[in-house]
CSV table of C-alpha atoms in Angstrom, one decimal:
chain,number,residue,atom,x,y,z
A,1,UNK,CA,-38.8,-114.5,-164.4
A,2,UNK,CA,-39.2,-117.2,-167.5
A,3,UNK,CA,-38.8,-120.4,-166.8
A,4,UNK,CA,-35.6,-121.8,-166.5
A,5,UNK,CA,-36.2,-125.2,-169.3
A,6,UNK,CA,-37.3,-122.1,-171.8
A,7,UNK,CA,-35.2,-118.4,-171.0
A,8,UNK,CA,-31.7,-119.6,-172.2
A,9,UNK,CA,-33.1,-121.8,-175.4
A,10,UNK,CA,-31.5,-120.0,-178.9
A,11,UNK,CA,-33.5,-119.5,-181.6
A,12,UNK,CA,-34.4,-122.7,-183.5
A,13,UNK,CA,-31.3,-123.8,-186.3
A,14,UNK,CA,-34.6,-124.0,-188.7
A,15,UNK,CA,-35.5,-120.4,-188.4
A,16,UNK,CA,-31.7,-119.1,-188.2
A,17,UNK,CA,-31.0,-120.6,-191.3
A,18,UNK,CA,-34.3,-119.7,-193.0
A,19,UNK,CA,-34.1,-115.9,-191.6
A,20,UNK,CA,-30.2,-115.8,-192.9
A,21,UNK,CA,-32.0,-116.8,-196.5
A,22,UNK,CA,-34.9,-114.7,-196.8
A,23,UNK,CA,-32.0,-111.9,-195.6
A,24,UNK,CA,-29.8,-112.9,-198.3
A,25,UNK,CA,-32.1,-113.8,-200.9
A,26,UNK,CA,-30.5,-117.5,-200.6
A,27,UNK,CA,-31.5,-120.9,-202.2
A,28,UNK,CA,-33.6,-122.1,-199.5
A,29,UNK,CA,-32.2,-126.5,-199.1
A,30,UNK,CA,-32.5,-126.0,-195.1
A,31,UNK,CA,-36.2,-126.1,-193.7
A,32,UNK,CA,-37.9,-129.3,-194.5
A,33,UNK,CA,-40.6,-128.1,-196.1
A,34,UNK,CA,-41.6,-129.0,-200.4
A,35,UNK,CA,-42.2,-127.0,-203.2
A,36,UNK,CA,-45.1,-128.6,-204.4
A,37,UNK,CA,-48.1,-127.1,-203.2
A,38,UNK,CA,-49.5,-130.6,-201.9
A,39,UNK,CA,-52.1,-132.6,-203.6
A,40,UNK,CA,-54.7,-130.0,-205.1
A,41,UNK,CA,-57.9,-132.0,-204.6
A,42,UNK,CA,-56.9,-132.1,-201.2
A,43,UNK,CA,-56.7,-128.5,-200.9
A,44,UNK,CA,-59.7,-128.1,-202.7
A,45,UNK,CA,-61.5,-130.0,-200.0
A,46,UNK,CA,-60.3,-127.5,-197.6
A,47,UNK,CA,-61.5,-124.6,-199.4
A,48,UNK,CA,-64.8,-126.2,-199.7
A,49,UNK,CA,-65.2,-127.1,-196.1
A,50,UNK,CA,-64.9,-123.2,-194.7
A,51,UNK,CA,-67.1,-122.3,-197.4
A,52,UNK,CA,-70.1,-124.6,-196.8
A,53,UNK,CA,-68.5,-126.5,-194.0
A,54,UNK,CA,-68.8,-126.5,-190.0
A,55,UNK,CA,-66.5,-123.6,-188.7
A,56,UNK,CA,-67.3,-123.6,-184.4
A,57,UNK,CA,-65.4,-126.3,-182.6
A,58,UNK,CA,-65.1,-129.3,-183.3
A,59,UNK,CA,-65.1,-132.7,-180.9
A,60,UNK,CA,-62.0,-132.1,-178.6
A,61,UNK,CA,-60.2,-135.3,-179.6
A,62,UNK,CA,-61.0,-134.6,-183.4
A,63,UNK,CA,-63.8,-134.8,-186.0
A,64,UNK,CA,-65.4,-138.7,-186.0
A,65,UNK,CA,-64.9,-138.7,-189.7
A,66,UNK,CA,-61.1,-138.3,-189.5
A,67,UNK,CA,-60.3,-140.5,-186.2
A,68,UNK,CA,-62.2,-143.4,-188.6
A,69,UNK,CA,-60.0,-142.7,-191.7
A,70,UNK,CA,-57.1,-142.5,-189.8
A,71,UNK,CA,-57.8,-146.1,-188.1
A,72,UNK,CA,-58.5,-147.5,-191.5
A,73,UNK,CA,-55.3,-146.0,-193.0
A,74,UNK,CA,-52.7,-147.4,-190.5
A,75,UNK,CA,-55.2,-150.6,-191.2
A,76,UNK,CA,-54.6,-150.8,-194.6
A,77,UNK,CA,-51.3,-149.4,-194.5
A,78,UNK,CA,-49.2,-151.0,-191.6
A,79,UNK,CA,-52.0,-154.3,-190.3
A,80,UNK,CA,-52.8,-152.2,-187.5
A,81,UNK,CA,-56.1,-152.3,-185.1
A,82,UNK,CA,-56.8,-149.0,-183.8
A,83,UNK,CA,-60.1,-148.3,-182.2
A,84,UNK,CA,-61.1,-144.9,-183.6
A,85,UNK,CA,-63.2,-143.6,-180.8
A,86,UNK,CA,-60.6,-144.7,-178.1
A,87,UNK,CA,-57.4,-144.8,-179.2
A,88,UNK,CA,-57.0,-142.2,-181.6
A,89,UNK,CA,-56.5,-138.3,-180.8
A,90,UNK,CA,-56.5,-135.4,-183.6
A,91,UNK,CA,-53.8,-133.2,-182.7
A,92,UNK,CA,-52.6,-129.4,-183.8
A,93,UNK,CA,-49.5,-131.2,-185.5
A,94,UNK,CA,-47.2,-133.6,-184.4
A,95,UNK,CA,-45.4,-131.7,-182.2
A,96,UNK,CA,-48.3,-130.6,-180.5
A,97,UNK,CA,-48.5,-134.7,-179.8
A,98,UNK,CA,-45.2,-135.0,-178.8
A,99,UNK,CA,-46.0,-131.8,-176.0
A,100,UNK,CA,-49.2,-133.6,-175.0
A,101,UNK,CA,-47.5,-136.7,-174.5
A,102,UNK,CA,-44.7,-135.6,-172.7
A,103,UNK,CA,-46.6,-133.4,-170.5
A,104,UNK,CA,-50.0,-136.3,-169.8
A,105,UNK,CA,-47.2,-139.1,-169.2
A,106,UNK,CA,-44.1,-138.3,-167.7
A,107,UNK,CA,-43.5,-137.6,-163.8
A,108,UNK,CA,-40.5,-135.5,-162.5
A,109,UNK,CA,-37.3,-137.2,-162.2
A,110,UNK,CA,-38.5,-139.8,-165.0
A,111,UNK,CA,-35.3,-141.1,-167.1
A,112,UNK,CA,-36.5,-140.3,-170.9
A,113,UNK,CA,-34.0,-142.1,-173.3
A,114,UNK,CA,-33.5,-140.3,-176.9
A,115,UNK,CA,-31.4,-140.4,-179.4
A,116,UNK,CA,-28.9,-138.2,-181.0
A,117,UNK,CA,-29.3,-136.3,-183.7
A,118,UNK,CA,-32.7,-135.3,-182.1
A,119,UNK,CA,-35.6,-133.2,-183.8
A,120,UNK,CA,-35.1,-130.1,-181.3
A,121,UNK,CA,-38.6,-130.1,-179.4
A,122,UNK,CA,-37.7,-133.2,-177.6
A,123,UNK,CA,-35.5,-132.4,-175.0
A,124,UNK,CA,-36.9,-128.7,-173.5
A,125,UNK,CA,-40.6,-130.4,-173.9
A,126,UNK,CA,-38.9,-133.6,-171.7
A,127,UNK,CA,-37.1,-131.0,-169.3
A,128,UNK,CA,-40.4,-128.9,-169.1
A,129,UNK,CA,-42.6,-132.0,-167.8
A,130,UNK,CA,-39.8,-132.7,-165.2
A,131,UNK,CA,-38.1,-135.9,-167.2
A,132,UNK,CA,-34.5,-136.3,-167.4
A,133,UNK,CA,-33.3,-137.2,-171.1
A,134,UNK,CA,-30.9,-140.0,-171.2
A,135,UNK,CA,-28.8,-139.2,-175.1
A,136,UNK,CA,-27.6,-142.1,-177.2
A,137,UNK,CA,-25.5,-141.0,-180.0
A,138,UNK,CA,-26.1,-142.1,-183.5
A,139,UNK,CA,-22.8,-141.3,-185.7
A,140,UNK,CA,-22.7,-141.2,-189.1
A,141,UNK,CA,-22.5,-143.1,-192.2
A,142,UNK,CA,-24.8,-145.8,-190.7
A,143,UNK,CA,-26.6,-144.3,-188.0
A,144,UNK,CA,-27.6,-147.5,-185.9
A,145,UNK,CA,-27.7,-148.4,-182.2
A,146,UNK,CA,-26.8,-151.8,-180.4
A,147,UNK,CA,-27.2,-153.3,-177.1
A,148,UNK,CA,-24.3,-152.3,-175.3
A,149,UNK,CA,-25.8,-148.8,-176.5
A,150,UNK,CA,-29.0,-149.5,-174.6
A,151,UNK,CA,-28.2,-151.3,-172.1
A,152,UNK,CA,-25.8,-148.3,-171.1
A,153,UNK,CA,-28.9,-146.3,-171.9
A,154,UNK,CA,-31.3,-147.8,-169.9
A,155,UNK,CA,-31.3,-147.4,-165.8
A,156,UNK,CA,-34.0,-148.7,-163.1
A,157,UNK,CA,-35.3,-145.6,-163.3
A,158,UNK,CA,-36.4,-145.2,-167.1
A,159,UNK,CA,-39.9,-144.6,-168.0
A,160,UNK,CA,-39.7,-143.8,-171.3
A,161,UNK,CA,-37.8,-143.9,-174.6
A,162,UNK,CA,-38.4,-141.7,-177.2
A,163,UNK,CA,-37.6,-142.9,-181.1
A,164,UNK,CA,-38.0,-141.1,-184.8
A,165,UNK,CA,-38.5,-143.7,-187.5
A,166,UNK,CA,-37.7,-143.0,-190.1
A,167,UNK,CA,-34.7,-140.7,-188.9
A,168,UNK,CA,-34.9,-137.2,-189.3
A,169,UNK,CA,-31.9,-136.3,-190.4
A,170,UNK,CA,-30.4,-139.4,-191.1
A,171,UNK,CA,-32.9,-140.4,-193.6
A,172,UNK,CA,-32.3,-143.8,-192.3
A,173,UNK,CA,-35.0,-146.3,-191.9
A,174,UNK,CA,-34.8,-148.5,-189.1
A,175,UNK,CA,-34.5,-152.1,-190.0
A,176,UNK,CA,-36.2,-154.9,-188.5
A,177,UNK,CA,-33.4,-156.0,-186.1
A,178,UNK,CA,-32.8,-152.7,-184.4
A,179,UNK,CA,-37.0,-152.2,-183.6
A,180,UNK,CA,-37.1,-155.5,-182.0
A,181,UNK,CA,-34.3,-155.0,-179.8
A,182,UNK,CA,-36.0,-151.7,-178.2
A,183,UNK,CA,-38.6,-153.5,-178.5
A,184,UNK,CA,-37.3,-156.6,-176.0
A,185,UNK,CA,-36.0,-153.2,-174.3
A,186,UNK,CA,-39.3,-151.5,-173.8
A,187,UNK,CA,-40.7,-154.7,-172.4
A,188,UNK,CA,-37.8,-155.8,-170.2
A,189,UNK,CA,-37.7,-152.7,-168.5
A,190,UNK,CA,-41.5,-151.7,-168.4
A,191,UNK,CA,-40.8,-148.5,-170.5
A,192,UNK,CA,-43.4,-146.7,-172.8
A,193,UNK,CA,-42.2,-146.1,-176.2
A,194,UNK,CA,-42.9,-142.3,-177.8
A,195,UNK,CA,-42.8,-143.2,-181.4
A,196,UNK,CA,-42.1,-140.2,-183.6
A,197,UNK,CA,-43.3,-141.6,-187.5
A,198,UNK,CA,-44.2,-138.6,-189.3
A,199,UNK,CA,-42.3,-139.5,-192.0
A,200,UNK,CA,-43.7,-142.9,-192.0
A,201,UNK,CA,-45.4,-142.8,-195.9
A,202,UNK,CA,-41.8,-140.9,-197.1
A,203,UNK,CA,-39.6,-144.2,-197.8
A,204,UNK,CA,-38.1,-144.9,-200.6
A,205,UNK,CA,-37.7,-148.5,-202.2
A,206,UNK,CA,-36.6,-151.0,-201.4
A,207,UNK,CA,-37.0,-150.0,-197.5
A,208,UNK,CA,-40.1,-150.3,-195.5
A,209,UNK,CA,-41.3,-148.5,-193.0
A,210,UNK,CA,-42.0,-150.9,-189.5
A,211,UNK,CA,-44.1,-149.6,-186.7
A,212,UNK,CA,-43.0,-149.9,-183.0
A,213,UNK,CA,-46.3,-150.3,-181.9
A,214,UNK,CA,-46.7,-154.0,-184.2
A,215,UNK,CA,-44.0,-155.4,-182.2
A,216,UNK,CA,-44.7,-158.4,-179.5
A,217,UNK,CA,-45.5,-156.7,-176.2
A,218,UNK,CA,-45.6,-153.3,-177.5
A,219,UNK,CA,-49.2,-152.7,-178.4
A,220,UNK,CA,-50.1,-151.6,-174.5
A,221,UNK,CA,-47.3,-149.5,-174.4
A,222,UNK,CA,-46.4,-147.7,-177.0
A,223,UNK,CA,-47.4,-144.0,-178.4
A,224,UNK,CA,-47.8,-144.0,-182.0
A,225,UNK,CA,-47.8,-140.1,-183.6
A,226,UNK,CA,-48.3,-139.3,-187.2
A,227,UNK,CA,-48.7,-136.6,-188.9
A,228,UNK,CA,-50.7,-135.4,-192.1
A,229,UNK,CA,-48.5,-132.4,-192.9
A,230,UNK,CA,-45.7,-134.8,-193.9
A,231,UNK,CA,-47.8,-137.3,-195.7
A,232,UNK,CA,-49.5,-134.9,-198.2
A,233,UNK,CA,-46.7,-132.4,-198.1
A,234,UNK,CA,-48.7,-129.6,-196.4
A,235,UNK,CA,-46.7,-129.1,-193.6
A,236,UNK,CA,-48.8,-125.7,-192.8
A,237,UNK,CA,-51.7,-127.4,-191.8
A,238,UNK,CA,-50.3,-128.8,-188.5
A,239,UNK,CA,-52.9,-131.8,-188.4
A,240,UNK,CA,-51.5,-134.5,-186.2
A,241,UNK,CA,-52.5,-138.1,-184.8
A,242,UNK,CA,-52.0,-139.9,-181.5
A,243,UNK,CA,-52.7,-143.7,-181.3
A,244,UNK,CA,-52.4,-145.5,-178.4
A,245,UNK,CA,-53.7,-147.8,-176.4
A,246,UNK,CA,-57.2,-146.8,-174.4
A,247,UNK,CA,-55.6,-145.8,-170.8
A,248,UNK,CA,-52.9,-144.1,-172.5
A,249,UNK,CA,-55.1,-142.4,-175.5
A,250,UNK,CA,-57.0,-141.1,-171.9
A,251,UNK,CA,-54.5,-139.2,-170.7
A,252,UNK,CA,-53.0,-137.7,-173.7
A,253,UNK,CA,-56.7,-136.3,-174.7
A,254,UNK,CA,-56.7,-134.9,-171.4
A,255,UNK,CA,-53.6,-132.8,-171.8
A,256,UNK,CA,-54.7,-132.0,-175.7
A,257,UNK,CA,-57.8,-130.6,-174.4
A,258,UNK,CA,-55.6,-127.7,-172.4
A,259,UNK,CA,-52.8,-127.1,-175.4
A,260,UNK,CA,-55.0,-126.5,-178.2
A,261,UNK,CA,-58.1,-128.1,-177.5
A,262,UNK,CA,-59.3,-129.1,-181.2
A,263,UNK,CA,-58.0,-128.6,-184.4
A,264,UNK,CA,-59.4,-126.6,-187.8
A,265,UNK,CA,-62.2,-128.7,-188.4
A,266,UNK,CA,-62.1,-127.4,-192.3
A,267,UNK,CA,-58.3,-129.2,-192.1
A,268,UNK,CA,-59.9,-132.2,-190.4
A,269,UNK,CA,-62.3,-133.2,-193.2
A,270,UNK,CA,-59.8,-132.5,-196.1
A,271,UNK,CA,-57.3,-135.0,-194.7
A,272,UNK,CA,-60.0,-137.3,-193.6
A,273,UNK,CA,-61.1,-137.6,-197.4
A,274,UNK,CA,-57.5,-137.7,-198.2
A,275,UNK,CA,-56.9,-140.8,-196.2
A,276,UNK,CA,-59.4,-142.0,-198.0
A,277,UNK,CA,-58.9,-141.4,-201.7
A,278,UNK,CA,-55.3,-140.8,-202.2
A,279,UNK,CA,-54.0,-144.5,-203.1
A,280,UNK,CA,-52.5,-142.1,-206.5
A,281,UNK,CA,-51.0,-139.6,-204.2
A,282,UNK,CA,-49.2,-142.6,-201.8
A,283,UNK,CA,-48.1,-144.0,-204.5
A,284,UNK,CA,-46.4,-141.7,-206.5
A,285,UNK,CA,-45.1,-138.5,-203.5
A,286,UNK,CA,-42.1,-141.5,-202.6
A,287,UNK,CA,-41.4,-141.9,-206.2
A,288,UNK,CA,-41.1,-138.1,-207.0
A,289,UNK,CA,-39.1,-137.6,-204.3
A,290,UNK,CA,-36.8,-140.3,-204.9
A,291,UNK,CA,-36.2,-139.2,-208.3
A,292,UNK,CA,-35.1,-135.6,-206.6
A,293,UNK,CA,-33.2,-137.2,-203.9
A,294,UNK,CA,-30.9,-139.1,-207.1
A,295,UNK,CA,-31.0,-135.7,-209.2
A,296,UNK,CA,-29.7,-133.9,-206.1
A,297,UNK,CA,-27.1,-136.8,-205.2
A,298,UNK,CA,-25.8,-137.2,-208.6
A,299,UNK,CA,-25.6,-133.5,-209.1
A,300,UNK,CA,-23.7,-133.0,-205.8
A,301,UNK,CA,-21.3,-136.0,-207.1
A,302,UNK,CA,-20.7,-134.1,-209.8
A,303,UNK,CA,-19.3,-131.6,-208.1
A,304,UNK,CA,-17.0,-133.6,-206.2
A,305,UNK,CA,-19.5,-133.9,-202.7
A,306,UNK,CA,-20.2,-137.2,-200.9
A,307,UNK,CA,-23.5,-137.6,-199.9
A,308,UNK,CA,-24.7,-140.5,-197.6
A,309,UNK,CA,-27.4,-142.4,-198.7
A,310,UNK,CA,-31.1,-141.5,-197.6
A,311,UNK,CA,-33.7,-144.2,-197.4
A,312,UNK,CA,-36.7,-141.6,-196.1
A,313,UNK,CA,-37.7,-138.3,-195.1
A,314,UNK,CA,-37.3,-135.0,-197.1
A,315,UNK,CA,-33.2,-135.3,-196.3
A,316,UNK,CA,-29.8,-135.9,-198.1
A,317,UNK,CA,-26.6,-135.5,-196.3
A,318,UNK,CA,-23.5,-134.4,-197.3
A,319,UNK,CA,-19.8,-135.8,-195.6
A,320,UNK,CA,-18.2,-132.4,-195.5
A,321,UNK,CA,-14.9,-133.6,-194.8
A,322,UNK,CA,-15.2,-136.2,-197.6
A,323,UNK,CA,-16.2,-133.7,-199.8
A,324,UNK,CA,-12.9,-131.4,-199.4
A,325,UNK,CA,-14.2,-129.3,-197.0
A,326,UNK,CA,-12.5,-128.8,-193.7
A,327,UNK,CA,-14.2,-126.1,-191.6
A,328,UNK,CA,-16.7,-127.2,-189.0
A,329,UNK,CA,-20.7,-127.8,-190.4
A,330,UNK,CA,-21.5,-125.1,-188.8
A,331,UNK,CA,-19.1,-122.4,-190.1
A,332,UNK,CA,-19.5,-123.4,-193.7
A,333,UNK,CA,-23.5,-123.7,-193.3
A,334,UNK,CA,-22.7,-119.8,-191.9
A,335,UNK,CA,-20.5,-119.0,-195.2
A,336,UNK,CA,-22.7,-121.2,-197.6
A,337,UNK,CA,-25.8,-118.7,-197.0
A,338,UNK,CA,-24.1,-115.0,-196.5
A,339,UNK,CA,-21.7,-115.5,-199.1
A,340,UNK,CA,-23.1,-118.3,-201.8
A,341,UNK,CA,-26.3,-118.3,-201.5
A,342,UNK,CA,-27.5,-121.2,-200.4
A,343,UNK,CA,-29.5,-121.9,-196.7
A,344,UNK,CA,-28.6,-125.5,-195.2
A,345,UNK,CA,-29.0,-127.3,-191.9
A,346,UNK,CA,-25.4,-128.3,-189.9
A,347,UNK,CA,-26.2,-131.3,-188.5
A,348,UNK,CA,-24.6,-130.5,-185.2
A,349,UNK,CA,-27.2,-128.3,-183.6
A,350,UNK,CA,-29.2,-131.8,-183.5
A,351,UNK,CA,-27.4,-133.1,-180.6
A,352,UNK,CA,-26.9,-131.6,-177.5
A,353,UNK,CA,-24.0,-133.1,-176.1
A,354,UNK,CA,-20.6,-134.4,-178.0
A,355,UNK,CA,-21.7,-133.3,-181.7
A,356,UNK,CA,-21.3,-134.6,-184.7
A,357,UNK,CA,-19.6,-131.6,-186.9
A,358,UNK,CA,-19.1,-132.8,-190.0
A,359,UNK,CA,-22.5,-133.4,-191.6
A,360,UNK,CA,-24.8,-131.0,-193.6
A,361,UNK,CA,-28.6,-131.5,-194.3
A,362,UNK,CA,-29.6,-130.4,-197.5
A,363,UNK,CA,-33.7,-131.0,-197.8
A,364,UNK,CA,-34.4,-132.5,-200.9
A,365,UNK,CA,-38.1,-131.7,-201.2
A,366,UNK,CA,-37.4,-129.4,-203.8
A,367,UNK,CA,-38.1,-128.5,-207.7
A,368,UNK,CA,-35.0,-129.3,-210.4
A,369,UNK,CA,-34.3,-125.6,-210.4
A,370,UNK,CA,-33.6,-124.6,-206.5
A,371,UNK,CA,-31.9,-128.2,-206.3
A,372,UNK,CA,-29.8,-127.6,-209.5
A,373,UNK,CA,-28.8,-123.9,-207.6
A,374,UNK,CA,-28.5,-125.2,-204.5
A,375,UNK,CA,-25.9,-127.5,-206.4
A,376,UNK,CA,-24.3,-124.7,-208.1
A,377,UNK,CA,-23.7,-122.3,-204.7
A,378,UNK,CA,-22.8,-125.2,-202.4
A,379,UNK,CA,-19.7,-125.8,-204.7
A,380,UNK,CA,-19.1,-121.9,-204.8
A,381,UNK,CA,-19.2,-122.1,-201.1
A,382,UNK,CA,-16.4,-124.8,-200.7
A,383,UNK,CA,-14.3,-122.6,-203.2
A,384,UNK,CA,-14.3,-119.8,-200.9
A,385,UNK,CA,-13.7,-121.9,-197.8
A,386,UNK,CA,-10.4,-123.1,-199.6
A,387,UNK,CA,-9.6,-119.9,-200.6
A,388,UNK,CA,-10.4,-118.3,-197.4
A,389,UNK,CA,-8.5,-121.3,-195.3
């Protein structure tokens, strides 16, 4: 009797790989999620707020306090002019945004274009509010699109377009040339662009992180979602934002209001005064994690893995084939955590159609010792693939 998007759909790859580690008591480098605790005054502000802080419901499209601070943020962060009290809507995470949007904007038979390796909400959330996804492939090491990619893409009948900057799990920052030509896209066809950023303040130098929304002729039509989680590396909290333009911000409030309605308002006023007074926290998060990304890249080198290079997001990949290994992602993500020890993310269960199966996604979001074990029992997982093959 389920519906027909949702009754065949497998348990997520995240919580597969996660439940195959708590199982195994493995060396957890698949779910994107940090060791560190997230910044502690933060927290503290959090604590504080259910203590001596407003606990009934808060204002349906978020507390005024945090719609402000996230309009000055993106201000000072990326030069752009949101409108707090109508074009910005606090959301139960980001993928609670991503199901509001969907579900507010897009009308059955609507072409959705997204591209492969996809986060794996997109396409049953699409399907669910009657769209048809339309799947470019990005391949590795580079991960880019063309024209001739759009333009075989894009029909008369696309609505929509759906992009994650910076790439989850590429860990590829979109440069300059490639956001203007979706850009001249989302124009020339009269599409609205659904701009996945959470990872927008996780970029590592020298690359910088562009929003689709600053782009000429994409300020009226274009869906920007953030998400607080990945910026202060709580990604319990679940505290999401929508920006878009006021006829759009309209309709994605009203299908907000039916999904989760508000959002903790304790949450709500800890990130609003993070926003605020975490210049320290922006600043050094990329560094930190750049200096894990190298000790995890260096330490895979060691042991005789290729990794591709990661310019954002929690994410390292590794070339298995490059790296001497010859069974399919899957299968040695399968033997890496029942028989090593060590939980990771094969890249192929991020596309739908025509995978990808030679890629593994190692989260790098980690302290020195799970990355230095993680190290340790990937290696003893290729040794028994070549002496098992």
């Amino acid at each position: 009797m389920a519906n027909p998007v949702f009754a065949n759909l497998p348990t997520t790859i995240f919580e597969e790989m996660s439940g195959l580690a708590r199982q195994h008591g493995a060396v957890n480098l698949g779910q994107g999620f940090p060791d560190d605790p997230g910044p502690e005054a933060i927290r503290a502000k959090a604590a504080e707020a259910v203590m001596h802080g407003y606990n009934q419901y808060p204002p349906m499209a978020g507390l005024p306090e945090l719609r402000e601070a996230v309009a000055r943020h993106y201000a000072q962060t990326q030069g752009l002019d949101f409108d707090w009290a109508s074009e910005i809507t606090i959301t139960s995470g980001a993928t609670e945004a991503l199901a509001a949007t969907f579900l507010s904007l897009i009308e059955p038979g609507d072409e959705v274009v997204t591209f492969q390796p996809l986060y794996d909400a997109y396409l049953p959330l699409i399907r669910r509010a009657g769209g048809v996804p339309r799947l470019v492939t990005l391949s590795p090491p580079h991960w880019r699109f063309d024209r001739a990619m759009l333009e075989a893409a894009f029909t008369e009948k696309t609505r929509f377009v759906v992009l994650n900057n910076p790439i989850n799990p590429a860990g590829l920052v979109l440069p300059e040339e490639d956001l203007a030509l979706l850009a001249q896209f989302c124009v020339a066809h009269d599409v609205i662009a659904i701009c996945d950023e959470v990872w927008e303040q996780v970029i590592f130098a020298p690359a910088r992180h562009r929003p689709l929304i600053a782009f000429p002729g994409m300020r009226e039509r274009c869906v920007k979602i953030g998400s607080a989680g990945k910026m202060f590396g709580l990604t319990g909290w679940k505290v999401g934002f929508l920006c878009a333009a006021p006829a759009l911000t309209h309709a994605l409030a009203r299908a907000h209001q039916f999904l989760t309605f508000t959002t903790p308002p304790n949450l709500q006023a800890a990130v609003a005064w993070g926003l605020d007074n975490s210049a320290d926290w922006f600043a050094r998060m990329p560094l930190d994690l750049a200096r894990s990304r190298d000790r995890l890249a260096e330490g895979l080198a060691r042991e005789g893995f290729v990794s591709l290079p990661t310019q954002g997001t929690y994410f390292l990949n590794v070339d298995l084939p490059a790296s001497g290994v010859a069974e399919p992602d899957r299968a040695f993500c399968l033997r890496a955590v029942t028989q090593a020890g060590v939980a990771a993310i094969p890249v192929s269960a991020l596309y739908e159609q025509d995978p990808v199966t030679t890629i593994l996604r190692l989260c790098l979001a980690k302290a020195d010792a799970t990355l230095d074990a993680g190290i340790e029992r990937l290696a003893r997982a290729r040794d028994l693939a070549r002496a098992q093959g």
